[in-house]
Coordinates of C-alpha atoms and ligand atoms in Angstrom, one line a residue:
M1307 CA -8.7 -23.6 -5.7
S1308 CA -9.5 -25.1 -2.3
Q1309 CA -8.2 -23.1 0.7
R1310 CA -4.5 -23.8 1.1
T1311 CA -3.0 -23.6 4.5
F1312 CA 0.7 -23.1 4.8
P1313 CA 2.8 -24.3 7.8
D1314 CA 3.0 -22.1 10.9
G1315 CA 6.1 -19.9 10.6
F1316 CA 6.2 -20.2 6.8
L1317 CA 8.0 -17.0 5.8
W1318 CA 6.6 -14.8 3.0
G1319 CA 9.1 -12.3 1.5
A1320 CA 10.8 -10.9 -1.6
A1321 CA 14.3 -11.0 -2.9
T1322 CA 16.8 -8.6 -4.6
A1323 CA 20.6 -8.5 -5.1
A1324 CA 23.0 -5.7 -4.4
H1325 CA 24.3 -5.0 -7.9
Q1326 CA 20.8 -5.0 -9.4
I1327 CA 19.2 -2.4 -7.1
E1328 CA 21.8 -0.4 -5.1
G1329 CA 23.6 1.9 -7.6
S1330 CA 26.4 4.1 -6.2
P1331 CA 28.9 1.2 -6.7
M1332 CA 31.9 3.2 -5.7
A1333 CA 30.4 5.3 -2.9
D1334 CA 31.9 5.6 0.6
G1335 CA 35.2 3.8 -0.1
A1336 CA 33.8 0.8 -2.0
G1337 CA 36.0 -0.8 -4.6
P1338 CA 34.9 -1.8 -8.1
S1339 CA 33.4 -5.3 -8.7
I1340 CA 33.6 -7.4 -11.9
W1341 CA 30.1 -6.2 -12.8
T1342 CA 31.2 -2.6 -12.6
R1343 CA 34.0 -3.4 -14.9
F1344 CA 31.9 -5.7 -17.2
A1345 CA 29.0 -3.3 -17.6
H1346 CA 31.4 -0.5 -18.5
T1347 CA 33.0 -2.7 -21.2
P1348 CA 31.4 -1.7 -24.5
G1349 CA 29.0 -4.4 -25.9
M1350 CA 28.7 -6.4 -22.7
T1351 CA 25.2 -5.3 -21.7
L1352 CA 22.1 -4.3 -23.6
N1353 CA 22.2 -0.6 -24.4
G1354 CA 25.4 -0.4 -22.4
D1355 CA 23.2 -0.4 -19.2
T1356 CA 25.2 -0.3 -16.0
G1357 CA 24.6 -0.5 -12.2
D1358 CA 25.8 3.0 -11.7
V1359 CA 22.3 4.1 -10.6
A1360 CA 20.0 1.1 -10.8
C1361 CA 17.1 1.6 -8.3
D1362 CA 19.3 4.0 -6.3
H1363 CA 18.6 1.7 -3.3
Y1364 CA 21.9 2.6 -1.7
R1365 CA 20.4 6.0 -1.0
R1366 CA 16.7 5.1 -0.9
W1367 CA 17.0 2.1 1.4
K1368 CA 14.9 3.5 4.2
D1369 CA 11.9 4.3 2.0
D1370 CA 12.3 0.9 0.4
V1371 CA 12.0 -0.8 3.8
K1372 CA 8.9 1.3 4.5
L1373 CA 7.5 0.0 1.2
M1374 CA 8.3 -3.6 2.3
R1375 CA 6.4 -3.0 5.5
E1376 CA 3.4 -1.4 3.7
L1377 CA 3.3 -4.5 1.6
G1378 CA 3.4 -6.7 4.7
L1379 CA 6.6 -8.6 3.8
Q1380 CA 7.7 -10.9 6.7
A1381 CA 11.2 -11.4 5.2
Y1382 CA 13.6 -9.8 2.8
R1383 CA 16.4 -11.6 0.9
F1384 CA 19.2 -9.3 -0.2
S1385 CA 22.9 -9.6 -1.0
V1386 CA 26.0 -7.8 0.3
S1387 CA 28.4 -6.3 -2.2
W1388 CA 31.7 -7.8 -1.2
S1389 CA 33.7 -4.8 -2.6
R1390 CA 31.9 -2.4 -0.3
I1391 CA 33.2 -4.4 2.7
H1392 CA 36.7 -5.3 1.4
P1393 CA 37.5 -2.8 -1.4
E1394 CA 40.6 -4.9 -2.4
G1395 CA 38.7 -8.1 -1.7
T1396 CA 40.8 -9.1 1.3
G1397 CA 42.5 -7.3 4.2
R1398 CA 41.4 -3.8 4.9
V1399 CA 37.7 -3.4 5.9
N1400 CA 35.7 -0.4 4.7
Q1401 CA 33.6 0.3 7.8
A1402 CA 31.3 2.6 5.8
G1403 CA 30.3 -0.4 3.7
V1404 CA 29.6 -2.5 6.8
D1405 CA 27.6 0.3 8.3
F1406 CA 25.3 0.5 5.2
Y1407 CA 24.2 -3.1 5.7
S1408 CA 24.1 -2.8 9.4
R1409 CA 21.7 0.1 9.2
L1410 CA 19.6 -1.8 6.6
V1411 CA 19.4 -4.8 8.9
D1412 CA 18.4 -2.6 11.9
E1413 CA 15.7 -0.9 9.8
L1414 CA 14.3 -4.3 8.6
L1415 CA 14.2 -5.6 12.2
E1416 CA 12.5 -2.4 13.4
N1417 CA 9.8 -3.0 10.8
G1418 CA 9.3 -6.6 11.7
I1419 CA 11.0 -7.9 8.6
E1420 CA 13.5 -10.9 8.8
P1421 CA 16.7 -10.4 6.8
L1422 CA 18.0 -13.3 4.7
L1423 CA 21.6 -12.3 3.7
T1424 CA 23.3 -13.6 0.6
L1425 CA 27.1 -13.1 0.8
Y1426 CA 27.8 -13.6 -2.9
H1427 CA 25.4 -12.7 -5.7
W1428 CA 27.9 -12.5 -8.6
D1429 CA 29.7 -9.2 -7.8
L1430 CA 33.3 -10.3 -7.1
P1431 CA 35.7 -7.5 -6.2
A1432 CA 37.6 -6.6 -9.4
A1433 CA 40.9 -6.7 -7.3
L1434 CA 40.3 -10.4 -6.8
E1435 CA 39.6 -11.1 -10.4
D1436 CA 43.0 -9.5 -11.1
R1437 CA 44.4 -12.2 -8.8
G1438 CA 42.7 -15.0 -10.8
G1439 CA 39.3 -14.7 -9.3
W1440 CA 37.4 -18.0 -8.9
L1441 CA 40.2 -19.7 -10.9
N1442 CA 42.6 -19.2 -7.9
R1443 CA 42.3 -21.8 -5.2
D1444 CA 43.0 -19.0 -2.7
S1445 CA 39.4 -17.8 -3.4
A1446 CA 38.2 -20.2 -0.7
D1447 CA 40.2 -18.3 1.9
W1448 CA 39.3 -14.9 0.4
F1449 CA 35.6 -15.8 0.7
A1450 CA 35.8 -17.2 4.2
E1451 CA 37.6 -14.0 5.3
Y1452 CA 34.9 -11.8 3.8
G1453 CA 32.1 -14.0 5.3
S1454 CA 33.8 -13.8 8.7
T1455 CA 33.8 -10.0 8.5
M1456 CA 30.1 -10.1 7.9
Y1457 CA 29.3 -12.8 10.5
R1458 CA 31.1 -10.8 13.2
A1459 CA 29.3 -7.6 12.2
L1460 CA 25.8 -9.0 11.8
D1461 CA 25.2 -12.5 13.2
G1462 CA 23.4 -11.3 16.2
R1463 CA 20.7 -9.7 14.0
V1464 CA 20.9 -11.8 10.8
K1465 CA 19.8 -15.3 11.5
K1466 CA 19.6 -16.8 8.0
W1467 CA 22.8 -16.6 5.9
V1468 CA 23.4 -17.8 2.3
T1469 CA 27.0 -18.3 1.0
L1470 CA 26.5 -18.3 -2.8
N1471 CA 23.7 -17.5 -5.1
E1472 CA 23.6 -19.9 -8.0
P1473 CA 27.1 -21.3 -8.7
W1474 CA 25.7 -22.8 -11.9
V1475 CA 24.9 -19.4 -13.4
I1476 CA 28.2 -17.9 -12.2
T1477 CA 30.2 -20.5 -14.0
D1478 CA 27.9 -21.4 -17.0
G1479 CA 27.4 -17.7 -17.7
G1480 CA 30.7 -16.2 -16.5
Y1481 CA 33.2 -18.9 -17.6
L1482 CA 31.7 -21.1 -20.3
H1483 CA 29.4 -19.0 -22.4
G1484 CA 30.8 -15.5 -21.4
A1485 CA 27.4 -13.8 -21.2
L1486 CA 28.0 -12.7 -17.6
A1487 CA 31.0 -11.2 -15.7
P1488 CA 33.9 -12.0 -16.0
G1489 CA 32.9 -12.9 -19.6
H1490 CA 35.3 -15.9 -20.0
R1491 CA 34.6 -18.6 -22.6
S1492 CA 36.5 -21.8 -21.6
K1493 CA 35.5 -25.4 -21.1
Y1494 CA 38.7 -25.8 -19.1
E1495 CA 38.2 -22.9 -16.7
T1496 CA 34.5 -23.7 -16.0
P1497 CA 35.1 -26.8 -13.8
I1498 CA 37.9 -25.1 -12.0
A1499 CA 35.7 -22.0 -11.2
S1500 CA 32.8 -24.3 -10.2
H1501 CA 35.0 -26.3 -7.9
N1502 CA 36.6 -23.3 -6.2
L1503 CA 33.2 -21.7 -5.8
M1504 CA 32.1 -24.8 -3.9
R1505 CA 35.4 -24.9 -1.9
A1506 CA 34.7 -21.3 -1.0
H1507 CA 31.1 -22.2 0.0
G1508 CA 32.5 -25.0 2.3
A1509 CA 35.2 -22.7 3.8
A1510 CA 32.6 -20.0 4.5
V1511 CA 30.3 -22.5 6.2
K1512 CA 33.2 -23.8 8.3
A1513 CA 34.0 -20.3 9.3
Y1514 CA 30.4 -19.6 10.2
R1515 CA 30.3 -22.6 12.6
D1516 CA 33.2 -20.9 14.5
I1517 CA 31.6 -17.5 14.6
G1518 CA 27.9 -17.7 13.9
K1519 CA 25.1 -19.0 16.0
H1520 CA 22.2 -19.3 13.5
E1521 CA 21.5 -20.8 10.1
I1522 CA 23.5 -20.9 6.9
G1523 CA 22.7 -22.5 3.5
L1524 CA 23.4 -22.6 -0.2
V1525 CA 21.1 -21.2 -3.0
V1526 CA 20.9 -23.1 -6.3
N1527 CA 19.0 -22.5 -9.5
I1528 CA 17.6 -25.9 -10.6
E1529 CA 15.0 -26.8 -13.1
P1530 CA 13.4 -30.2 -13.9
K1531 CA 14.6 -31.7 -17.2
Y1532 CA 12.0 -33.8 -19.0
P1533 CA 13.1 -35.8 -22.1
A1534 CA 11.6 -34.6 -25.4
S1535 CA 11.2 -38.2 -26.5
D1536 CA 11.9 -41.6 -25.2
S1537 CA 14.8 -42.1 -27.7
A1538 CA 18.1 -43.2 -26.2
E1539 CA 19.7 -39.9 -27.4
D1540 CA 17.2 -37.7 -25.7
T1541 CA 17.2 -39.8 -22.5
A1542 CA 21.0 -39.6 -22.3
A1543 CA 20.9 -35.8 -23.1
T1544 CA 18.4 -35.3 -20.3
K1545 CA 20.5 -37.2 -17.9
R1546 CA 23.5 -35.0 -18.8
A1547 CA 21.5 -31.8 -18.5
H1548 CA 20.1 -32.9 -15.1
A1549 CA 23.5 -33.7 -13.8
Y1550 CA 25.1 -30.5 -15.1
M1551 CA 22.5 -28.1 -13.6
N1552 CA 20.7 -29.9 -10.8
E1553 CA 23.2 -32.3 -9.3
Q1554 CA 26.5 -30.6 -10.0
Y1555 CA 26.3 -28.4 -6.9
L1556 CA 23.9 -30.1 -4.5
D1557 CA 25.7 -33.5 -4.8
P1558 CA 29.1 -32.2 -3.6
A1559 CA 27.5 -29.9 -1.0
L1560 CA 25.2 -32.5 0.5
L1561 CA 26.7 -35.9 -0.6
G1562 CA 30.4 -35.1 -0.9
R1563 CA 30.7 -36.3 -4.5
Y1564 CA 30.2 -35.1 -8.1
P1565 CA 27.8 -36.8 -10.5
P1566 CA 29.7 -39.0 -12.9
E1567 CA 28.2 -37.3 -16.0
L1568 CA 30.4 -34.3 -15.4
K1569 CA 33.5 -36.3 -16.5
E1570 CA 31.5 -37.3 -19.7
I1571 CA 30.5 -33.7 -20.3
F1572 CA 33.9 -32.0 -19.8
G1573 CA 36.1 -34.9 -20.9
D1574 CA 39.8 -33.9 -20.5
A1575 CA 38.7 -30.6 -19.0
W1576 CA 37.4 -32.4 -15.9
P1577 CA 40.2 -32.7 -13.2
D1578 CA 40.4 -35.5 -10.7
W1579 CA 39.6 -33.6 -7.6
A1580 CA 41.3 -34.4 -4.3
A1581 CA 39.2 -36.1 -1.6
A1582 CA 40.2 -33.3 0.8
D1583 CA 38.5 -30.8 -1.4
L1584 CA 35.2 -32.7 -1.3
E1585 CA 35.4 -32.9 2.5
L1586 CA 35.8 -29.2 2.6
I1587 CA 32.8 -28.7 0.3
R1588 CA 30.5 -31.0 2.2
Q1589 CA 29.6 -29.1 5.3
Q1590 CA 26.4 -29.6 7.3
L1591 CA 23.8 -27.1 6.0
D1592 CA 20.7 -25.7 7.8
F1593 CA 18.8 -25.3 4.6
I1594 CA 18.9 -25.2 0.8
G1595 CA 17.5 -22.2 -1.1
I1596 CA 15.8 -23.1 -4.4
N1597 CA 15.5 -20.5 -7.2
Y1598 CA 12.9 -21.8 -9.6
Y1599 CA 11.7 -20.2 -12.8
T1600 CA 11.0 -22.8 -15.4
R1601 CA 11.4 -26.4 -16.7
S1602 CA 13.3 -27.7 -19.7
V1603 CA 12.0 -30.3 -22.1
T1604 CA 15.4 -31.6 -23.2
Q1605 CA 16.7 -33.1 -26.4
A1606 CA 20.1 -34.2 -27.7
N1607 CA 21.8 -31.6 -29.8
D1608 CA 25.3 -30.5 -30.8
S1609 CA 25.6 -27.8 -28.2
Y1610 CA 29.0 -27.5 -26.6
P1611 CA 29.9 -29.2 -24.4
L1612 CA 26.6 -30.5 -23.0
K1613 CA 25.1 -31.8 -26.2
A1614 CA 21.6 -31.1 -24.8
G1615 CA 19.1 -28.3 -25.0
A1616 CA 15.6 -27.2 -24.4
V1617 CA 12.8 -27.7 -26.9
R1618 CA 10.2 -24.9 -27.2
Q1619 CA 6.7 -26.2 -26.4
P1620 CA 4.2 -25.3 -29.1
L1621 CA 1.4 -25.0 -26.6
G1622 CA 3.5 -23.5 -23.9
T1623 CA 3.2 -20.1 -22.3
Y1624 CA 6.4 -18.1 -22.2
T1625 CA 7.7 -15.1 -20.2
E1626 CA 9.6 -12.1 -21.5
T1627 CA 12.9 -13.9 -20.8
G1628 CA 11.7 -16.9 -22.9
W1629 CA 11.1 -19.2 -20.0
E1630 CA 8.1 -21.6 -20.2
V1631 CA 5.5 -21.1 -17.4
Y1632 CA 5.4 -24.6 -15.8
P1633 CA 4.4 -24.6 -12.1
K1634 CA 4.2 -28.4 -11.9
G1635 CA 7.9 -28.4 -12.5
L1636 CA 8.4 -26.7 -9.1
T1637 CA 6.5 -29.4 -7.3
D1638 CA 8.4 -32.2 -9.2
L1639 CA 11.7 -30.5 -8.4
L1640 CA 11.1 -30.1 -4.7
V1641 CA 10.0 -33.7 -4.4
W1642 CA 13.2 -34.7 -6.2
V1643 CA 15.3 -32.7 -3.8
K1644 CA 13.6 -34.4 -0.8
E1645 CA 14.0 -37.9 -2.3
R1646 CA 17.6 -37.4 -3.3
Y1647 CA 19.0 -35.4 -0.4
G1648 CA 16.6 -36.2 2.5
D1649 CA 14.6 -33.9 4.7
I1650 CA 16.7 -30.9 4.5
P1651 CA 14.7 -27.7 5.1
M1652 CA 14.1 -25.6 1.9
Y1653 CA 13.2 -22.1 1.1
I1654 CA 12.1 -20.9 -2.3
T1655 CA 14.6 -18.1 -2.4
E1656 CA 13.6 -16.9 -5.9
N1657 CA 10.5 -17.3 -8.0
G1658 CA 9.0 -14.8 -10.4
A1659 CA 8.7 -13.7 -14.0
A1660 CA 9.2 -10.8 -16.4
F1661 CA 6.2 -10.0 -18.5
F1662 CA 5.6 -6.9 -20.7
D1663 CA 4.1 -4.6 -18.1
P1664 CA 2.0 -1.6 -19.2
P1665 CA 3.2 1.9 -18.1
V1666 CA 1.8 3.3 -14.8
A1667 CA -1.8 4.3 -15.5
E1668 CA -3.6 7.3 -14.1
G1669 CA -4.1 6.9 -10.4
G1670 CA -0.9 4.8 -10.1
R1671 CA -2.0 1.4 -11.2
V1672 CA 0.2 -1.1 -13.0
R1673 CA -1.9 -4.0 -14.2
D1674 CA 0.2 -7.2 -14.4
P1675 CA -2.3 -10.1 -14.6
L1676 CA 0.2 -12.5 -16.2
R1677 CA 2.5 -12.1 -13.2
M1678 CA -0.3 -12.6 -10.8
D1679 CA -1.3 -15.8 -12.6
Y1680 CA 2.3 -17.0 -12.6
L1681 CA 2.7 -16.3 -8.9
Q1682 CA -0.6 -17.9 -7.9
K1683 CA 0.2 -21.1 -9.8
H1684 CA 3.8 -21.3 -8.5
I1685 CA 2.8 -20.6 -4.8
G1686 CA 0.2 -23.3 -5.3
A1687 CA 2.9 -25.6 -6.6
V1688 CA 4.9 -25.0 -3.4
H1689 CA 1.8 -25.9 -1.4
D1690 CA 1.5 -29.1 -3.4
A1691 CA 5.1 -30.0 -2.5
I1692 CA 4.4 -29.3 1.1
Q1693 CA 1.4 -31.6 0.9
A1694 CA 3.8 -34.2 -0.6
G1695 CA 6.0 -34.0 2.5
C1696 CA 8.6 -31.4 1.6
D1697 CA 9.9 -29.2 4.4
I1698 CA 9.5 -25.8 2.8
R1699 CA 10.0 -22.9 5.2
G1700 CA 9.3 -19.8 3.0
Y1701 CA 8.8 -18.1 -0.3
M1702 CA 10.9 -15.1 -1.6
L1703 CA 9.3 -13.6 -4.6
W1704 CA 11.7 -12.4 -7.3
S1705 CA 11.7 -9.5 -7.2
L1706 CA 10.7 -6.7 -4.8
L1707 CA 11.6 -4.0 -7.4
D1708 CA 12.1 -3.9 -11.2
N1709 CA 15.9 -3.9 -11.4
L1710 CA 19.0 -4.4 -13.5
E1711 CA 18.7 -7.8 -15.2
W1712 CA 22.4 -8.3 -15.7
S1713 CA 23.4 -8.3 -19.4
L1714 CA 19.8 -7.6 -20.4
G1715 CA 20.1 -4.3 -18.6
Y1716 CA 16.8 -2.7 -17.6
S1717 CA 14.8 -4.3 -20.4
K1718 CA 13.2 -7.0 -18.3
R1719 CA 10.9 -6.1 -15.4
F1720 CA 10.6 -8.8 -12.7
G1721 CA 9.5 -6.5 -9.9
M1722 CA 6.2 -6.6 -8.1
V1723 CA 6.9 -2.9 -7.7
H1724 CA 7.4 -0.8 -10.8
V1725 CA 10.4 1.5 -10.8
N1726 CA 10.5 4.6 -13.0
Y1727 CA 14.2 4.8 -13.6
G1728 CA 14.0 8.4 -14.6
T1729 CA 12.4 9.6 -11.4
Q1730 CA 13.1 6.5 -9.2
E1731 CA 9.4 6.6 -8.2
R1732 CA 8.2 3.2 -6.9
T1733 CA 4.6 2.0 -7.8
P1734 CA 3.3 -1.3 -6.5
K1735 CA 1.8 -3.3 -9.3
D1736 CA -1.5 -5.2 -9.0
S1737 CA 0.7 -8.3 -8.2
A1738 CA 2.1 -6.6 -5.1
R1739 CA -1.4 -5.8 -3.8
W1740 CA -2.4 -9.3 -4.5
Y1741 CA 0.7 -10.8 -2.8
S1742 CA 0.0 -8.6 0.3
K1743 CA -3.3 -10.3 0.6
V1744 CA -1.7 -13.8 0.2
I1745 CA 0.7 -12.9 3.0
A1746 CA -2.0 -11.5 5.3
S1747 CA -4.1 -14.6 4.8
H1748 CA -1.0 -16.9 5.2
G1749 CA -1.8 -18.3 1.8
A1750 CA -5.5 -18.9 2.3
S1751 CA -6.5 -16.2 -0.3
L1752 CA -4.4 -17.8 -3.0
Ligands
PGI727 O1 16.7 -13.6 -14.2 C1 16.0 -13.3 -13.1 C2 16.8 -13.6 -11.8 C3 18.0 -12.7 -11.7 O2 17.7 -11.3 -11.8 C4 18.7 -13.0 -10.4 O3 19.8 -12.2 -10.0 C5 19.3 -14.5 -10.4 O4 19.5 -15.0 -9.1 C6 18.4 -15.4 -11.2 N1 18.6 -16.7 -11.4 C7 17.6 -17.1 -12.3 C8 17.5 -18.4 -12.9 C9 18.8 -18.8 -13.5 C10 19.2 -18.0 -14.6 C11 19.8 -16.8 -14.4 C12 20.2 -15.9 -15.5 C13 19.9 -16.4 -16.8 C14 19.4 -17.6 -17.0 C15 19.0 -18.4 -15.9 C16 16.8 -16.0 -12.6 N2 17.3 -15.0 -11.9

């Protein structure tokens, strides 16, 4: 591969999320989240795995920052657990919770690592779920209040904020198919939760403009949808799938409208939303975060309610989570974002893969060539998008550590650093050593 040069200031980092790495979910006055509740509900997660310990990051945070520095990370994307800050979701502030993240941010800055803070990465306070959660229109105010608490505490030191991580997964997983907390299965609830999540995003951005002085954005998981054939059915199915995942959140956030296909998909379950709601949702953003993992070759089927689904590619390479390795999809997707929404700055806020990693060998090596290959090709795809004119400001590898993969428990390892969950020992994999060189050469060694 010819030498690739990335823009000056391009930020190289890694990403995690609170519930997946911290453990100690109820420590120091924190309240339970819907994931504490969900994981402790029999049958909801593989092997009954919970976030009670995870990577014990709540206690090992200082050593983990030291590890990030040793790897040469320039940035670290993490999320704040809302119920550590507001144990009941609103009102009373648990200062010990704020202090944990304040100390983490100070340690990152002292080690020359820029924090990117995600306010919501799926762990709603259980107390708010008991008040209707994202089905309650008051959730926009709850979220703006929580965001304001964090802006006041950290905005001088945190300069890149994210409101929501992946509203599509929160609703498709948590309200339509029930695989994720809060485990609902309702075509009627799904659009309401989606809409309130986006109202909450808008309210939190509005609150930031009154308090914060830096940058705030939204993180979405999007994937390019390619028709399995040129039949009318597959073409229409691909259009539906594209609208449902890729346009459903970026269109209201950036264009102030929903794609028309959503009415077709949800039918009588799609409300006529008030114009004032769309005005709240559409707030000026400083960047968009893109979480990319795979593409979808899409065909018409009888799935509910989308009537579209992915077709496995016979010659494709697949990860442990069943996702096709398709780097060109990332380039295509970034160019699509630029063409549809204009020159908004973008970060790759997640990209990575779970492969079956061997155990830690003698001398502390973990050989993960498939992950290195995946990362090299996808970082190359980012560069191709930059060459095509996309304003991409950084790349956050998912993930720093092996961690709790939600309902799949600890069965999938996405980390560039291996975690022995019995001893909590961290061991950088070959991919971490490789990534360190990519960062040190600013991409030239790719
Ligand atoms: O699955 C790997 C990671 C999760 O560990 C992150 O918490 C989450 O932000 C995230 N999003 C995606 C892509 C969307 C997706 C998530 C879960 C299941 C299927 C697709 C992959 N990942």
